[in-house]
PDB file of C-alpha atoms in Angstrom:
ATOM      1  CA  MET A   1      16.640   8.228 -15.037  1.00 68.00           C
ATOM      2  CA  GLU A   2      15.334   4.725 -15.653  1.00 76.00           C
ATOM      3  CA  LYS A   3      11.732   4.336 -16.862  1.00 79.00           C
ATOM      4  CA  GLN A   4      10.857   2.212 -13.826  1.00 76.00           C
ATOM      5  CA  ASP A   5      12.034   4.979 -11.517  1.00 78.00           C
ATOM      6  CA  GLU A   6       9.973   7.541 -13.445  1.00 80.00           C
ATOM      7  CA  LEU A   7       6.885   5.351 -12.987  1.00 79.00           C
ATOM      8  CA  LEU A   8       7.641   4.859  -9.306  1.00 77.00           C
ATOM      9  CA  ILE A   9       8.140   8.584  -8.715  1.00 79.00           C
ATOM     10  CA  ALA A  10       4.934   9.523 -10.542  1.00 81.00           C
ATOM     11  CA  SER A  11       3.117   6.917  -8.469  1.00 78.00           C
ATOM     12  CA  TYR A  12       4.716   8.331  -5.325  1.00 79.00           C
ATOM     13  CA  TYR A  13       3.145  11.711  -6.149  1.00 82.00           C
ATOM     14  CA  ALA A  14      -0.290  10.053  -6.232  1.00 79.00           C
ATOM     15  CA  LEU A  15       0.411   8.142  -3.023  1.00 77.00           C
ATOM     16  CA  THR A  16       1.509  11.324  -1.266  1.00 80.00           C
ATOM     17  CA  TRP A  17      -1.541  13.198  -2.525  1.00 80.00           C
ATOM     18  CA  TRP A  18      -3.840  10.465  -1.264  1.00 76.00           C
ATOM     19  CA  ALA A  19      -2.111  10.359   2.135  1.00 75.00           C
ATOM     20  CA  GLU A  20      -2.190  14.131   2.530  1.00 80.00           C
ATOM     21  CA  THR A  21      -5.836  14.251   1.475  1.00 80.00           C
ATOM     22  CA  LEU A  22      -6.711  11.774   4.198  1.00 75.00           C
ATOM     23  CA  ASN A  23      -4.414  13.274   6.835  1.00 73.00           C
ATOM     24  CA  GLN A  24      -5.850  16.750   6.278  1.00 79.00           C
ATOM     25  CA  ARG A  25      -9.417  15.388   6.303  1.00 81.00           C
ATOM     26  CA  HIS A  26      -9.935  17.031   2.917  1.00 86.00           C
ATOM     27  CA  PHE A  27     -13.288  15.339   2.257  1.00 85.00           C
ATOM     28  CA  GLU A  28     -14.661  16.978   5.415  1.00 86.00           C
ATOM     29  CA  SER A  29     -13.330  20.450   4.582  1.00 89.00           C
ATOM     30  CA  PRO A  30     -15.322  23.503   3.484  1.00 93.00           C
ATOM     31  CA  ALA A  31     -13.111  23.654   0.374  1.00 92.00           C
ATOM     32  CA  PHE A  32     -14.179  20.149  -0.679  1.00 89.00           C
ATOM     33  CA  ASP A  33     -17.791  20.947   0.162  1.00 91.00           C
ATOM     34  CA  ALA A  34     -17.657  24.006  -2.117  1.00 94.00           C
ATOM     35  CA  MET A  35     -15.886  22.151  -4.923  1.00 92.00           C
ATOM     36  CA  PRO A  36     -18.018  21.525  -8.008  1.00 92.00           C
ATOM     37  CA  PHE A  37     -18.234  17.784  -8.623  1.00 90.00           C
ATOM     38  CA  ARG A  38     -19.627  16.089 -11.733  1.00 93.00           C
ATOM     39  CA  ASP A  39     -20.873  13.091  -9.777  1.00 93.00           C
ATOM     40  CA  ALA A  40     -22.812  14.290  -6.739  1.00 91.00           C
ATOM     41  CA  PHE A  41     -23.286  10.715  -5.504  1.00 92.00           C
ATOM     42  CA  VAL A  42     -19.515  10.079  -5.343  1.00 88.00           C
ATOM     43  CA  LYS A  43     -18.949  13.417  -3.632  1.00 88.00           C
ATOM     44  CA  SER A  44     -21.586  12.637  -1.003  1.00 89.00           C
ATOM     45  CA  ARG A  45     -20.080   9.172  -0.363  1.00 85.00           C
ATOM     46  CA  LEU A  46     -16.596  10.647   0.047  1.00 85.00           C
ATOM     47  CA  GLN A  47     -18.004  13.217   2.478  1.00 85.00           C
ATOM     48  CA  SER A  48     -19.891  10.534   4.421  1.00 83.00           C
ATOM     49  CA  GLY A  49     -16.649   8.893   5.524  1.00 77.00           C
ATOM     50  CA  GLU A  50     -15.976   6.492   2.653  1.00 78.00           C
ATOM     51  CA  GLY A  51     -12.965   8.506   1.445  1.00 76.00           C
ATOM     52  CA  PRO A  52     -10.345   6.524   3.369  1.00 73.00           C
ATOM     53  CA  ILE A  53     -11.668   3.186   2.155  1.00 73.00           C
ATOM     54  CA  ALA A  54     -12.098   4.495  -1.402  1.00 76.00           C
ATOM     55  CA  LEU A  55      -8.468   5.610  -1.525  1.00 79.00           C
ATOM     56  CA  LEU A  56      -7.026   2.611   0.277  1.00 80.00           C
ATOM     57  CA  MET A  57      -7.133   0.137  -2.610  1.00 81.00           C
ATOM     58  CA  PRO A  58      -5.351   2.383  -5.147  1.00 83.00           C
ATOM     59  CA  SER A  59      -2.930   3.431  -2.404  1.00 84.00           C
ATOM     60  CA  LEU A  60      -2.082  -0.189  -1.607  1.00 86.00           C
ATOM     61  CA  TYR A  61      -1.667  -0.881  -5.302  1.00 85.00           C
ATOM     62  CA  VAL A  62       0.785   1.994  -5.716  1.00 83.00           C
ATOM     63  CA  ALA A  63       2.633   1.190  -2.495  1.00 83.00           C
ATOM     64  CA  LEU A  64       2.875  -2.597  -2.927  1.00 85.00           C
ATOM     65  CA  VAL A  65       2.365  -3.730  -6.511  1.00 82.00           C
ATOM     66  CA  LEU A  66       4.586  -1.230  -8.299  1.00 78.00           C
ATOM     67  CA  PRO A  67       7.462  -1.454  -5.781  1.00 77.00           C
ATOM     68  CA  ARG A  68       7.262  -5.256  -5.887  1.00 75.00           C
ATOM     69  CA  GLU A  69       7.877  -5.093  -9.631  1.00 74.00           C
ATOM     70  CA  THR A  70      10.592  -2.437  -9.455  1.00 76.00           C
ATOM     71  CA  ILE A  71      12.469  -2.138  -6.139  1.00 80.00           C
ATOM     72  CA  PHE A  72      11.450  -5.020  -3.883  1.00 80.00           C
ATOM     73  CA  ASP A  73      14.740  -6.899  -4.059  1.00 82.00           C
ATOM     74  CA  GLN A  74      16.775  -3.761  -3.367  1.00 85.00           C
ATOM     75  CA  TYR A  75      14.690  -2.924  -0.272  1.00 86.00           C
ATOM     76  CA  ALA A  76      13.805  -6.463   0.838  1.00 89.00           C
ATOM     77  CA  SER A  77      14.963  -5.865   4.421  1.00 92.00           C
ATOM     78  CA  ASP A  78      12.644  -2.836   4.688  1.00 92.00           C
ATOM     79  CA  PHE A  79       9.683  -4.947   3.552  1.00 91.00           C
ATOM     80  CA  GLU A  80      10.669  -7.697   6.006  1.00 91.00           C
ATOM     81  CA  ALA A  81      10.723  -5.148   8.838  1.00 94.00           C
ATOM     82  CA  ILE A  82       7.199  -4.067   7.861  1.00 94.00           C
ATOM     83  CA  ASP A  83       6.099  -7.712   7.852  1.00 93.00           C
ATOM     84  CA  ARG A  84       7.358  -8.184  11.407  1.00 92.00           C
ATOM     85  CA  GLN A  85       5.575  -5.067  12.673  1.00 93.00           C
ATOM     86  CA  LEU A  86       2.383  -5.706  10.727  1.00 93.00           C
ATOM     87  CA  GLY A  87       1.879  -8.895  12.720  1.00 90.00           C
ATOM     88  CA  ARG A  88       0.933  -6.664  15.674  1.00 93.00           C
ATOM     89  CA  PHE A  89      -2.053  -5.321  13.740  1.00 95.00           C
ATOM     90  CA  ALA A  90      -3.239  -8.479  11.984  1.00 94.00           C
ATOM     91  CA  ARG A  91      -6.181 -10.484  13.307  1.00 94.00           C
ATOM     92  CA  ASN A  92      -7.536 -13.900  12.395  1.00 94.00           C
ATOM     93  CA  VAL A  93      -4.327 -14.776  10.568  1.00 92.00           C
ATOM     94  CA  LYS A  94      -4.439 -18.137   8.832  1.00 93.00           C
ATOM     95  CA  THR A  95      -1.681 -19.496   6.644  1.00 92.00           C
ATOM     96  CA  THR A  96      -0.940 -22.875   5.166  1.00 91.00           C
ATOM     97  CA  TYR A  97       2.250 -21.683   3.476  1.00 89.00           C
ATOM     98  CA  LYS A  98       4.928 -24.136   4.592  1.00 85.00           C
ATOM     99  CA  LYS A  99       7.663 -21.492   4.811  1.00 81.00           C
ATOM    100  CA  GLU A 100       5.552 -19.455   7.225  1.00 82.00           C
ATOM    101  CA  LYS A 101       4.991 -22.100   9.868  1.00 65.00           C
ATOM    102  CA  GLU A 102       7.824 -20.598  11.917  1.00 61.00           C
ATOM    103  CA  GLY A 103       5.833 -17.377  12.351  1.00 69.00           C
ATOM    104  CA  ASN A 104       7.646 -15.218   9.785  1.00 85.00           C
ATOM    105  CA  ILE A 105       4.679 -14.230   7.661  1.00 92.00           C
ATOM    106  CA  ALA A 106       5.257 -12.239   4.468  1.00 92.00           C
ATOM    107  CA  PHE A 107       2.292  -9.916   5.030  1.00 94.00           C
ATOM    108  CA  THR A 108       3.351  -7.414   2.377  1.00 93.00           C
ATOM    109  CA  ARG A 109       3.630 -10.128  -0.279  1.00 92.00           C
ATOM    110  CA  HIS A 110       0.251 -11.616   0.639  1.00 94.00           C
ATOM    111  CA  ILE A 111      -1.496  -8.230   0.794  1.00 95.00           C
ATOM    112  CA  ARG A 112       0.114  -7.299  -2.532  1.00 93.00           C
ATOM    113  CA  ASN A 113      -1.213 -10.499  -4.096  1.00 93.00           C
ATOM    114  CA  ALA A 114      -4.668  -9.985  -2.590  1.00 95.00           C
ATOM    115  CA  VAL A 115      -4.822  -6.435  -3.955  1.00 91.00           C
ATOM    116  CA  SER A 116      -3.497  -7.511  -7.362  1.00 90.00           C
ATOM    117  CA  HIS A 117      -6.038 -10.307  -7.717  1.00 92.00           C
ATOM    118  CA  ALA A 118      -9.012  -8.445  -6.181  1.00 90.00           C
ATOM    119  CA  ARG A 119      -9.179 -10.739  -3.158  1.00 94.00           C
ATOM    120  CA  THR A 120      -9.823  -7.973  -0.659  1.00 92.00           C
ATOM    121  CA  GLU A 121     -12.981  -7.634   1.362  1.00 90.00           C
ATOM    122  CA  TRP A 122     -13.823  -4.408   3.150  1.00 86.00           C
ATOM    123  CA  MET A 123     -15.102  -4.677   6.691  1.00 85.00           C
ATOM    124  CA  GLY A 124     -16.509  -1.893   8.839  1.00 77.00           C
ATOM    125  CA  ASP A 125     -13.209  -1.410  10.656  1.00 81.00           C
ATOM    126  CA  GLY A 126     -10.650  -2.486   8.074  1.00 87.00           C
ATOM    127  CA  ALA A 127     -10.059  -5.092   5.410  1.00 92.00           C
ATOM    128  CA  ARG A 128      -9.681  -8.842   4.982  1.00 96.00           C
ATOM    129  CA  PHE A 129      -7.016 -10.078   2.574  1.00 96.00           C
ATOM    130  CA  HIS A 130      -6.896 -13.500   0.950  1.00 97.00           C
ATOM    131  CA  ASP A 131      -3.977 -14.916  -1.025  1.00 96.00           C
ATOM    132  CA  GLU A 132      -3.683 -18.373  -2.471  1.00 95.00           C
ATOM    133  CA  ASN A 133      -1.313 -20.393  -4.589  1.00 92.00           C
ATOM    134  CA  THR A 134      -3.524 -22.627  -6.698  1.00 90.00           C
ATOM    135  CA  LYS A 135      -0.537 -24.749  -7.766  1.00 93.00           C
ATOM    136  CA  THR A 136       0.351 -25.758  -4.203  1.00 92.00           C
ATOM    137  CA  SER A 137      -3.077 -25.248  -2.554  1.00 93.00           C
ATOM    138  CA  GLU A 138      -1.425 -23.011   0.035  1.00 93.00           C
ATOM    139  CA  ALA A 139      -3.508 -20.114   1.325  1.00 95.00           C
ATOM    140  CA  PHE A 140      -3.290 -17.052   3.557  1.00 95.00           C
ATOM    141  CA  SER A 141      -5.905 -14.774   5.057  1.00 96.00           C
ATOM    142  CA  ALA A 142      -5.789 -11.992   7.603  1.00 96.00           C
ATOM    143  CA  GLU A 143      -7.787  -9.008   8.756  1.00 96.00           C
ATOM    144  CA  ILE A 144      -6.178  -5.643   9.383  1.00 95.00           C
ATOM    145  CA  GLY A 145      -8.023  -2.747  11.004  1.00 91.00           C
ATOM    146  CA  ILE A 146      -7.916   0.862   9.899  1.00 84.00           C
ATOM    147  CA  GLN A 147      -5.169   1.734  12.397  1.00 87.00           C
ATOM    148  CA  GLY A 148      -2.956  -1.045  11.028  1.00 92.00           C
ATOM    149  CA  LEU A 149      -3.724  -0.097   7.438  1.00 89.00           C
ATOM    150  CA  ASN A 150      -2.837   3.530   8.158  1.00 84.00           C
ATOM    151  CA  TRP A 151       0.432   2.377   9.738  1.00 89.00           C
ATOM    152  CA  LEU A 152       1.113   0.128   6.742  1.00 90.00           C
ATOM    153  CA  MET A 153       0.534   2.940   4.255  1.00 85.00           C
ATOM    154  CA  SER A 154       2.891   5.216   6.168  1.00 84.00           C
ATOM    155  CA  ALA A 155       5.600   2.545   6.342  1.00 89.00           C
ATOM    156  CA  LEU A 156       5.268   1.740   2.631  1.00 87.00           C
ATOM    157  CA  GLN A 157       5.365   5.413   1.772  1.00 84.00           C
ATOM    158  CA  GLN A 158       8.703   5.636   3.605  1.00 87.00           C
ATOM    159  CA  ILE A 159      10.195   2.887   1.422  1.00 86.00           C
ATOM    160  CA  VAL A 160       9.144   4.655  -1.775  1.00 82.00           C
ATOM    161  CA  LEU A 161      10.465   7.925  -0.354  1.00 84.00           C
ATOM    162  CA  LYS A 162      13.743   6.168   0.438  1.00 87.00           C
ATOM    163  CA  ARG A 163      14.003   5.155  -3.217  1.00 83.00           C
ATOM    164  CA  VAL A 164      13.226   8.699  -4.359  1.00 82.00           C
ATOM    165  CA  ARG A 165      15.973  10.036  -2.076  1.00 86.00           C
ATOM    166  CA  ASP A 166      18.426   7.411  -3.354  1.00 84.00           C
ATOM    167  CA  ILE A 167      17.663   8.577  -6.907  1.00 83.00           C
ATOM    168  CA  GLN A 168      18.186  12.219  -5.918  1.00 84.00           C
ATOM    169  CA  ILE A 169      21.550  11.401  -4.320  1.00 85.00           C
ATOM    170  CA  ARG A 170      22.633   9.416  -7.377  1.00 82.00           C
ATOM    171  CA  GLN A 171      21.623  12.240  -9.731  1.00 81.00           C
ATOM    172  CA  ALA A 172      23.413  14.856  -7.622  1.00 82.00           C
ATOM    173  CA  SER A 173      26.513  12.673  -7.639  1.00 80.00           C
ATOM    174  CA  ASP A 174      26.289  12.219 -11.418  1.00 79.00           C
ATOM    175  CA  ASN A 175      25.909  15.996 -11.895  1.00 80.00           C
ATOM    176  CA  ASN A 176      28.981  16.701  -9.752  1.00 80.00           C
ATOM    177  CA  ALA A 177      31.144  14.144 -11.557  1.00 67.00           C
TER     178      ALA A 177
END
């Protein structure tokens, strides 16, 4: 297996753990409440409802930055499909990117850049992302609510899972040859 695939798979484990933790409302569970925690302040903040926001940034990093560097070209049409659907969730979208004037906004690329360069601002009901190309003075910004971010994470998780399944099929084929 290629080193990039090993990194992607290990990251997928973390992404899945984060998603399952949120889906199962782990931070609100009696098991989490009973869990010894070295930092009581962090535990209390996670229990107070900040868990989803706290896990969102590393989840977006795993789901966007690593795949962009490893599998983006191979699954470009999947990312484009996410971009088209994500437009339904985005608010206050502003772009000066010339290629995007027709309405085809590369949300995943812009959100990836915003996450990579720490240009993300948390709002009470979601996040604001800002991307800019300092060489061309082009800029993008958009707000996406929690529902849209949850949808995005699920859709991105499916792309990584698709890659994992492709690897499994390839390995099974290699073992049978």
